[in-house]
PDB file of C-alpha atoms in Angstrom:
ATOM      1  CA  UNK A   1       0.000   0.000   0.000  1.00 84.00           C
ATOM      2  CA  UNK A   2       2.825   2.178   1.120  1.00 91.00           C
ATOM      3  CA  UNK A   3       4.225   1.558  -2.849  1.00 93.00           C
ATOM      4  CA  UNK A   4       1.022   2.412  -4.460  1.00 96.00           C
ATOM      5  CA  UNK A   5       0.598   5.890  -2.206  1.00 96.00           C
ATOM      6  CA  UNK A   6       3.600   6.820  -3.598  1.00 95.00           C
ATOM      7  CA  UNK A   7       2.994   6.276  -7.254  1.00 96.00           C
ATOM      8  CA  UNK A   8      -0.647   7.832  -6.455  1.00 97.00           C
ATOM      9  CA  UNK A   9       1.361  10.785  -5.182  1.00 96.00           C
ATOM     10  CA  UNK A  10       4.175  11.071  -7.621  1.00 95.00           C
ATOM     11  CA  UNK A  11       1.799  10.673 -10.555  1.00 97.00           C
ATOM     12  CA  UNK A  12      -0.168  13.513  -9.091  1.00 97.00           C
ATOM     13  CA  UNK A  13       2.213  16.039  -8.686  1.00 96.00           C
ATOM     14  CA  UNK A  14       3.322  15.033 -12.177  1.00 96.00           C
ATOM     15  CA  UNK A  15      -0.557  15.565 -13.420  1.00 97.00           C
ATOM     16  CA  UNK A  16      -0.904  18.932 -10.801  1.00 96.00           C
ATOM     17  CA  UNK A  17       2.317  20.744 -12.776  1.00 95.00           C
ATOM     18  CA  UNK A  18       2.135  19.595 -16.639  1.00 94.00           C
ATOM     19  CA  UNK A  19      -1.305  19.893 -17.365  1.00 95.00           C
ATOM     20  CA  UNK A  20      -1.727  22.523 -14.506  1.00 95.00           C
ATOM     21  CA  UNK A  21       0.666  24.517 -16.269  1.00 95.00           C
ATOM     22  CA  UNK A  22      -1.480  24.482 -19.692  1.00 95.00           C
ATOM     23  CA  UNK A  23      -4.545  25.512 -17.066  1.00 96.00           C
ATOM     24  CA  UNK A  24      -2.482  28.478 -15.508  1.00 95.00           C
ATOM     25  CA  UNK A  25      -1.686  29.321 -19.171  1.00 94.00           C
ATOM     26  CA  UNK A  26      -5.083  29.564 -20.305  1.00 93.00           C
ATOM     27  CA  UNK A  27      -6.216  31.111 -17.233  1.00 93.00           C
ATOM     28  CA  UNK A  28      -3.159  33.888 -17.477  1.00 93.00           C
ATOM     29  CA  UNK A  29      -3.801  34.951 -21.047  1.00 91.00           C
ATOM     30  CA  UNK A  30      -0.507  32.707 -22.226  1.00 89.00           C
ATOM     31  CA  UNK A  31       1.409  33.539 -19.076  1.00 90.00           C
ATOM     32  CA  UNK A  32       3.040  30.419 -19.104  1.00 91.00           C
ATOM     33  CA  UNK A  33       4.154  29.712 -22.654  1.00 90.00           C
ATOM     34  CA  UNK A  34       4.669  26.835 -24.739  1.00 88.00           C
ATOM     35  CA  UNK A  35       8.445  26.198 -23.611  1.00 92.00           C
ATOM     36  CA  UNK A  36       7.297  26.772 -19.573  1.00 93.00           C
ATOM     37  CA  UNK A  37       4.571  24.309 -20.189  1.00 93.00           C
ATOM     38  CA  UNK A  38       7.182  21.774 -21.444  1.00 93.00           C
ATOM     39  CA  UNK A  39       9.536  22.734 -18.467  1.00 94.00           C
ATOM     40  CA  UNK A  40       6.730  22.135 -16.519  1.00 95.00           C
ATOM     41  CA  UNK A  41       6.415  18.626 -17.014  1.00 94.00           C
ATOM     42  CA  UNK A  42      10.218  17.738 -17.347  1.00 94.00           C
ATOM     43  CA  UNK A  43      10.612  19.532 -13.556  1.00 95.00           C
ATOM     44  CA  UNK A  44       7.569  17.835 -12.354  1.00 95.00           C
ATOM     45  CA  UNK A  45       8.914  14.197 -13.470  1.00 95.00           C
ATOM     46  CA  UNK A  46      12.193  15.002 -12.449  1.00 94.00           C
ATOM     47  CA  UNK A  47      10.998  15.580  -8.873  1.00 94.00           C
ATOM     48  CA  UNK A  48       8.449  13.060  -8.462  1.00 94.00           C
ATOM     49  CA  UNK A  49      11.774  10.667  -9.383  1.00 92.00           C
ATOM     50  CA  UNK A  50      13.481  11.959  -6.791  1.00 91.00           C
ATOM     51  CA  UNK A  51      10.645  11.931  -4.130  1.00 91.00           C
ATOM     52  CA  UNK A  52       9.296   8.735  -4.994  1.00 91.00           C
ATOM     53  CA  UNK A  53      12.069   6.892  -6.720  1.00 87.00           C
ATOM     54  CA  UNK A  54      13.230   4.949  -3.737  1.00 88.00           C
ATOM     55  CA  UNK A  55       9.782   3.930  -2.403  1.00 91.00           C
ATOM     56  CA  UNK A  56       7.746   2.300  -5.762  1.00 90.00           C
ATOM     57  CA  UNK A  57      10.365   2.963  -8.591  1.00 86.00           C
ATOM     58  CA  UNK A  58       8.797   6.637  -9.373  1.00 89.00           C
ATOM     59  CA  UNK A  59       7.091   4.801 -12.757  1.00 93.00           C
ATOM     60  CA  UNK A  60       3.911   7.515 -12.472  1.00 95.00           C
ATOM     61  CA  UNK A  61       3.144   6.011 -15.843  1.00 96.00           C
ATOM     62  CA  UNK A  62       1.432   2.741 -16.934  1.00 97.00           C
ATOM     63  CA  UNK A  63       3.047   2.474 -19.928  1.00 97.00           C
ATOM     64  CA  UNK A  64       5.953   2.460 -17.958  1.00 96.00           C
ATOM     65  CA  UNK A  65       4.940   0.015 -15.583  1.00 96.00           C
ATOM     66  CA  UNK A  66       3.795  -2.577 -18.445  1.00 97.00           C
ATOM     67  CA  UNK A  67       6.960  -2.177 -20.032  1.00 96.00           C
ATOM     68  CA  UNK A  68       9.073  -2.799 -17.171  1.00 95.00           C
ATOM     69  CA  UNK A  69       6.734  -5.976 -16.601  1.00 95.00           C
ATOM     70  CA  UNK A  70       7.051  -7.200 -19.816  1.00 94.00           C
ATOM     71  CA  UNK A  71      10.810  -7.073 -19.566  1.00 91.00           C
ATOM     72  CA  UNK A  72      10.943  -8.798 -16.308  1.00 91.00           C
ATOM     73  CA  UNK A  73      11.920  -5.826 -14.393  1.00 90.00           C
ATOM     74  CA  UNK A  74       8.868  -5.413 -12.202  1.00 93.00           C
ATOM     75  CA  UNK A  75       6.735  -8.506 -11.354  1.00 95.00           C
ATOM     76  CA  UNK A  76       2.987  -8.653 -13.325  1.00 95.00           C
ATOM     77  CA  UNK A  77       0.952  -8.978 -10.035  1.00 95.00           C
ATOM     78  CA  UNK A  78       1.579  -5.623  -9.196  1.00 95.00           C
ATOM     79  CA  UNK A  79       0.483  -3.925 -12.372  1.00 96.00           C
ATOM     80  CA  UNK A  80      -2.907  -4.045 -11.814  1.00 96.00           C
ATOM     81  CA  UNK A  81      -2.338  -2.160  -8.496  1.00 96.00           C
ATOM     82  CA  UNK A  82       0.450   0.626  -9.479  1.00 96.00           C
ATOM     83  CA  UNK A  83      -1.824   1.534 -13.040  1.00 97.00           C
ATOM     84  CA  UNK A  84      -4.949   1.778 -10.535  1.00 97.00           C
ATOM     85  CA  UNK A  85      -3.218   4.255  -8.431  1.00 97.00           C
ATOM     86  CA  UNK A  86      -1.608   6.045 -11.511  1.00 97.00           C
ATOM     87  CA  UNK A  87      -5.080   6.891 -12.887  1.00 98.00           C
ATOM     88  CA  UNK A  88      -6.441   8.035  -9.532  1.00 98.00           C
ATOM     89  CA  UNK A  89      -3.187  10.244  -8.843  1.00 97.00           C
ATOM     90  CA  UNK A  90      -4.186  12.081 -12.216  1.00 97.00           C
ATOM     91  CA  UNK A  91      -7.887  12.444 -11.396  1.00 98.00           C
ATOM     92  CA  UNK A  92      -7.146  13.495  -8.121  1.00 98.00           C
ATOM     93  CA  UNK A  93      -4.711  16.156  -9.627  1.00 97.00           C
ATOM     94  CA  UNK A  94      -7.433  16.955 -12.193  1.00 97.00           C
ATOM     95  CA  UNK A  95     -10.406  17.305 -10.050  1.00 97.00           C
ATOM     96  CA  UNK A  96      -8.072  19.824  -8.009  1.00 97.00           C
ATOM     97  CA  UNK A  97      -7.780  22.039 -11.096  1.00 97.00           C
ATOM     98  CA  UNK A  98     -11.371  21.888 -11.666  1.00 97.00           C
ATOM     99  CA  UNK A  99     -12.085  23.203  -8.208  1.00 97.00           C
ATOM    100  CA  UNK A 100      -9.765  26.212  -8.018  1.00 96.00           C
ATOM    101  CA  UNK A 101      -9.917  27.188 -11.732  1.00 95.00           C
ATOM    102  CA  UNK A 102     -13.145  25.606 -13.585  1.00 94.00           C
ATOM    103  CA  UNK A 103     -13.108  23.773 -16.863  1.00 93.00           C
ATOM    104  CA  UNK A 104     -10.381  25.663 -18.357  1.00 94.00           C
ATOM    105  CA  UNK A 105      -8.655  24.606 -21.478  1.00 93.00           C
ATOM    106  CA  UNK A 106     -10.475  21.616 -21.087  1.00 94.00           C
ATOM    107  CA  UNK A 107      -8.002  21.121 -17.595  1.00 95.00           C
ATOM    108  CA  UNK A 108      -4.839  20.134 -20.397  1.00 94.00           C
ATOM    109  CA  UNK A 109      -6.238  17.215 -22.059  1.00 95.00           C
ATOM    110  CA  UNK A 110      -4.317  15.401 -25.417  1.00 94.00           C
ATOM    111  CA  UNK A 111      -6.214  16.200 -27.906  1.00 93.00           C
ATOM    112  CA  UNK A 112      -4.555  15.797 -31.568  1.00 92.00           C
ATOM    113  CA  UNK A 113      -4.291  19.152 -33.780  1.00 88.00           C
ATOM    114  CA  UNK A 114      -4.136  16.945 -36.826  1.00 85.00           C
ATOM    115  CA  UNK A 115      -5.316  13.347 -37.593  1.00 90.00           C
ATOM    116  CA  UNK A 116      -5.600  10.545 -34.736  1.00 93.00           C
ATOM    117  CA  UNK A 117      -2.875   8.636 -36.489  1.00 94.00           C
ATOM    118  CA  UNK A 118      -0.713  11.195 -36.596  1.00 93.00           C
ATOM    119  CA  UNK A 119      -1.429  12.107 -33.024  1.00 93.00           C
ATOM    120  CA  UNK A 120      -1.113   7.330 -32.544  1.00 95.00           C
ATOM    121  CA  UNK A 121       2.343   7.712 -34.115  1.00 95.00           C
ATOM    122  CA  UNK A 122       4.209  10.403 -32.112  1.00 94.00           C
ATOM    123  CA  UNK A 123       3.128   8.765 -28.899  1.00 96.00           C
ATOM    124  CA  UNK A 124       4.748   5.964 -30.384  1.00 96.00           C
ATOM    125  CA  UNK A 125       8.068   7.470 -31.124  1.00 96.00           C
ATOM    126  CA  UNK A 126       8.032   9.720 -28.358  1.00 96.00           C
ATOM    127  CA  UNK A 127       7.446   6.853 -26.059  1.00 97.00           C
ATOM    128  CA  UNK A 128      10.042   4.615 -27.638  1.00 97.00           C
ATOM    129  CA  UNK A 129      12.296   7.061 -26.671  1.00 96.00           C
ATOM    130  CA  UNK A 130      11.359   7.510 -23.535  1.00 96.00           C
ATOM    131  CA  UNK A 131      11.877   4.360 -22.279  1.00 96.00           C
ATOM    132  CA  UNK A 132      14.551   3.775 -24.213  1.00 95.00           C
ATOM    133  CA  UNK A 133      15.917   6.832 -21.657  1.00 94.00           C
ATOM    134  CA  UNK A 134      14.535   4.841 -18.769  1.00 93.00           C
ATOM    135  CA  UNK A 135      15.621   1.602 -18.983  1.00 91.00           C
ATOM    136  CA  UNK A 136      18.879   2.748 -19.622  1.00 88.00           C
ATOM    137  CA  UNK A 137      19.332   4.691 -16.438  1.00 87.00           C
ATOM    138  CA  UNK A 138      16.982   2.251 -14.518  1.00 82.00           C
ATOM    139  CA  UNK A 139      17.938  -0.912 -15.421  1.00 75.00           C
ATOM    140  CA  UNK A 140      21.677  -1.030 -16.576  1.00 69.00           C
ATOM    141  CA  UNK A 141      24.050  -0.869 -13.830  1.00 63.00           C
ATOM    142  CA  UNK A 142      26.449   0.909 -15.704  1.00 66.00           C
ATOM    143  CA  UNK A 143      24.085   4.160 -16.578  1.00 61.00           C
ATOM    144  CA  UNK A 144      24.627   6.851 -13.807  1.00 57.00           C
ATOM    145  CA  UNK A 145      22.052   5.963 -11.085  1.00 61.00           C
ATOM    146  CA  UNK A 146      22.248   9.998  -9.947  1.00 67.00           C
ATOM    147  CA  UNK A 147      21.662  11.536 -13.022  1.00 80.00           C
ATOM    148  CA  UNK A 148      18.216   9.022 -13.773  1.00 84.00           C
ATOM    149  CA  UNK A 149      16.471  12.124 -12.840  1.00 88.00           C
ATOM    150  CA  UNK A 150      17.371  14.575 -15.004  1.00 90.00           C
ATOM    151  CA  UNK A 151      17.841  12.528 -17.764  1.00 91.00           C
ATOM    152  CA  UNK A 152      14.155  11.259 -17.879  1.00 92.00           C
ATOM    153  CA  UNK A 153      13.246  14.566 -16.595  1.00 93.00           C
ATOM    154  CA  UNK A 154      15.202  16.032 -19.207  1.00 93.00           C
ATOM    155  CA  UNK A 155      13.863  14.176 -21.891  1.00 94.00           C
ATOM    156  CA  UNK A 156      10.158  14.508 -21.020  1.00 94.00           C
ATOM    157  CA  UNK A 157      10.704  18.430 -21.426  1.00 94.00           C
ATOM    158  CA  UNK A 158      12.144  17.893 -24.929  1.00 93.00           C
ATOM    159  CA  UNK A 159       9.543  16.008 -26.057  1.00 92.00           C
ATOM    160  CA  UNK A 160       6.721  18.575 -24.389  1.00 92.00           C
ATOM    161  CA  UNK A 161       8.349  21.343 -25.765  1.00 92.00           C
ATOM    162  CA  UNK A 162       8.566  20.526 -29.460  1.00 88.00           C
ATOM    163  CA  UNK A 163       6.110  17.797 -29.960  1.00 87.00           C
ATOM    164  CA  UNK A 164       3.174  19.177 -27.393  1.00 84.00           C
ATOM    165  CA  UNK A 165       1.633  21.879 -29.674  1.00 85.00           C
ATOM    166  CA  UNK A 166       1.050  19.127 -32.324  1.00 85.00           C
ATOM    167  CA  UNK A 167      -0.822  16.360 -30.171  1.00 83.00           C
ATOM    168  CA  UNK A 168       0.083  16.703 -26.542  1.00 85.00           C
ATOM    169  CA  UNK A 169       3.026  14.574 -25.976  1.00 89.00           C
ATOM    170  CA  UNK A 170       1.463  12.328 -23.468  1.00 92.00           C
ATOM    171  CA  UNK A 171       3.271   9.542 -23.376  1.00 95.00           C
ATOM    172  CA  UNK A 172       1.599   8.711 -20.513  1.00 96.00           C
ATOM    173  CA  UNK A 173      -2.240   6.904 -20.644  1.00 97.00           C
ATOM    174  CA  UNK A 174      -2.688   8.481 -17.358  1.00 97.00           C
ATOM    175  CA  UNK A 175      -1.547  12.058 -17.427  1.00 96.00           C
ATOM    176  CA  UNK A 176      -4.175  11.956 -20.522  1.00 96.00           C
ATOM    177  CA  UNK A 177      -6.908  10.008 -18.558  1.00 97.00           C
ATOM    178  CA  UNK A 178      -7.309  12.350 -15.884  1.00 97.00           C
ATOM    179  CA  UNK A 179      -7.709  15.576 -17.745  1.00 97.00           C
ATOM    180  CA  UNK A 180     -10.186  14.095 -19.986  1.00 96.00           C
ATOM    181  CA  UNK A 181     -12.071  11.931 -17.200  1.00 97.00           C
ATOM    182  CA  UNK A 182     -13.035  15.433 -15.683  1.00 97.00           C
ATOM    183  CA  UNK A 183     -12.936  17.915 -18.377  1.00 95.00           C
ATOM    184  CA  UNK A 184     -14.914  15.120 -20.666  1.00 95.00           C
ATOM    185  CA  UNK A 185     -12.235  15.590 -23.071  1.00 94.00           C
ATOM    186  CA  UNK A 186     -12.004  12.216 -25.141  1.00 96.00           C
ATOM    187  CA  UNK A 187     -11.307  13.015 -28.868  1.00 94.00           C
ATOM    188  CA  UNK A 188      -9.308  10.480 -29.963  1.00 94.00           C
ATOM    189  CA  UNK A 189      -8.481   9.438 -26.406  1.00 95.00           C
ATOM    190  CA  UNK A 190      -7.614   5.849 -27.541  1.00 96.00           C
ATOM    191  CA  UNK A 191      -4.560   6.881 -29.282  1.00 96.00           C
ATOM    192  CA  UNK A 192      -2.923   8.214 -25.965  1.00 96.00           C
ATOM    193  CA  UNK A 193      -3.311   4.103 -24.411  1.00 97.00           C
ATOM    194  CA  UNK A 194      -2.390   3.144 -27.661  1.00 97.00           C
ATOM    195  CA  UNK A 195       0.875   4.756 -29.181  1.00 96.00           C
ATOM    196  CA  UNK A 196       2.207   5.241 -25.151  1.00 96.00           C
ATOM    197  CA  UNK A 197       2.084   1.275 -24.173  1.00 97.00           C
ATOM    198  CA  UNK A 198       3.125   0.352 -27.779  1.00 97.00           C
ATOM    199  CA  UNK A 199       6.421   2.692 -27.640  1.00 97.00           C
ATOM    200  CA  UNK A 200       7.098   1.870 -23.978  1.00 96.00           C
ATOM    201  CA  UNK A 201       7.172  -1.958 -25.095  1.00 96.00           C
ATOM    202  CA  UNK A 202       9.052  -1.164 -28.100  1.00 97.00           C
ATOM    203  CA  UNK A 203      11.639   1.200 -26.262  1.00 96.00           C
ATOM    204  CA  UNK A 204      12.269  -1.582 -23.313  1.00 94.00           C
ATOM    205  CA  UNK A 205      12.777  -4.195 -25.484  1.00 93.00           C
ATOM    206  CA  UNK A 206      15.421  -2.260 -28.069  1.00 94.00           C
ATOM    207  CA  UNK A 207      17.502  -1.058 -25.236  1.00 92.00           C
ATOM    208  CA  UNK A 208      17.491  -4.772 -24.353  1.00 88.00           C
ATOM    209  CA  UNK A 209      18.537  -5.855 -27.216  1.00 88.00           C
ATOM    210  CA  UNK A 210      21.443  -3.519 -27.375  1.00 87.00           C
ATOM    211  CA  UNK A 211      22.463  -3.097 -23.662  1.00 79.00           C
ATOM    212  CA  UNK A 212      25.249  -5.807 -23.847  1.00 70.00           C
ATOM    213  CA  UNK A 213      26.663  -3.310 -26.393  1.00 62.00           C
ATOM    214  CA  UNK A 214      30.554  -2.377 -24.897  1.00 66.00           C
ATOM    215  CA  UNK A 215      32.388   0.889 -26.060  1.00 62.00           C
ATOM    216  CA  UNK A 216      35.497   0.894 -27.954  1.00 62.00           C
ATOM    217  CA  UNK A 217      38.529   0.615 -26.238  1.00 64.00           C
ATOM    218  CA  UNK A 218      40.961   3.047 -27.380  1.00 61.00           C
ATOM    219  CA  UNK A 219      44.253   1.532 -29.048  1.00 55.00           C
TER     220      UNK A 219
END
């Protein structure tokens, strides 16, 4: 239980500053920016690593979570329970902004500014990538164990800064489940289960099949 509260909380917090930060935006006039909204979410995954990281494995994402399970790196009976407390972390964070702002820019939900497929495909690649980030720092003993942090953190505001004007840049079922399960927000909703579980899987088994890769040796 004491694992679950902290994904609960961690994916909250995650959930309370991304798509918070395209509420204070709307609510602001554009206040906050395109760039601060993609800060937004690298900072807030970078601390929820940090706070929660050494009490459930700071996933705060179910694609995440399946991945991890599907490369043997978390066990299966827990999925159930971490993607359960995932999804109520982002309502909870959701029904929060609905209280102390209203139904403003429909509280950050993904919603594609082109087709569904397009929108199904950059979750995809976005997500690949992603965990390709993670299970490298996670998983491989010889990543940098510190610096997991900011380099998920990192990447997360790369992809929310270029890629979030054009459908979001979930990569995250539950960060998008929240924000529409309140705002009742579900165009193309599918697509952000979809391309982030796909690319997760994708991204945790290609760094497996390259992580007993060694460097050159010089001479």
């Amino acid at each position: 239980m004491r694992r679950l509260a902290a994904e609960f909380l961690g994916t909250f917090l995650l959930v309370f500053a991304g798509p918070g930060a395209v509420v204070v935006n709307g609510v602001s006039g554009g206040g906050v920016g395109s760039l601060g909204i993609g800060l937004s979410f690298g900072l807030a995954v970078m601390a929820a690593i940090y706070a929660v990281g050494h009490l459930s494995g700071a996933h705060i994402n179910p694609a995440v979570t399946v991945a991890f399970a599907l490369t043997r790196h978390f066990p299966w009976a827990l999925v159930p329970g971490y993607v359960v407390a995932q999804l109520a972390g982002a309502c909870a964070a959701s029904a929060t902004h609905l209280v102390l702002f209203g139904d403003v820019a429909d509280l950050g939900a993904t919603v594609p500014s082109g087709s569904p497929w397009q929108a199904l495909g950059l979750e995809v690649v976005l997500t690949l990538f992603l965990m390709f980030v993670v299970s490298a720092v996670a998983t491989d003993v010889r990543a940098v164990g510190q610096a997991a942090a900011i380099a998920i953190g990192g990447y997360v505001a790369l992809a929310a800064t270029f890629a979030g004007p054009v459908a979001g840049a979930s990569m995250n079922p539950a960060r998008s489940f929240g924000p529409a399960l309140l705002s009742g927000t579900w165009t193309a909703h599918w697509a952000y289960w979809a391309g982030p579980v796909a690319g997760a899987a994708l991204g945790a088994l290609l760094y497996r099949s390259v992580r007993a890769a060694e460097p050159p040796k010089a001479g």
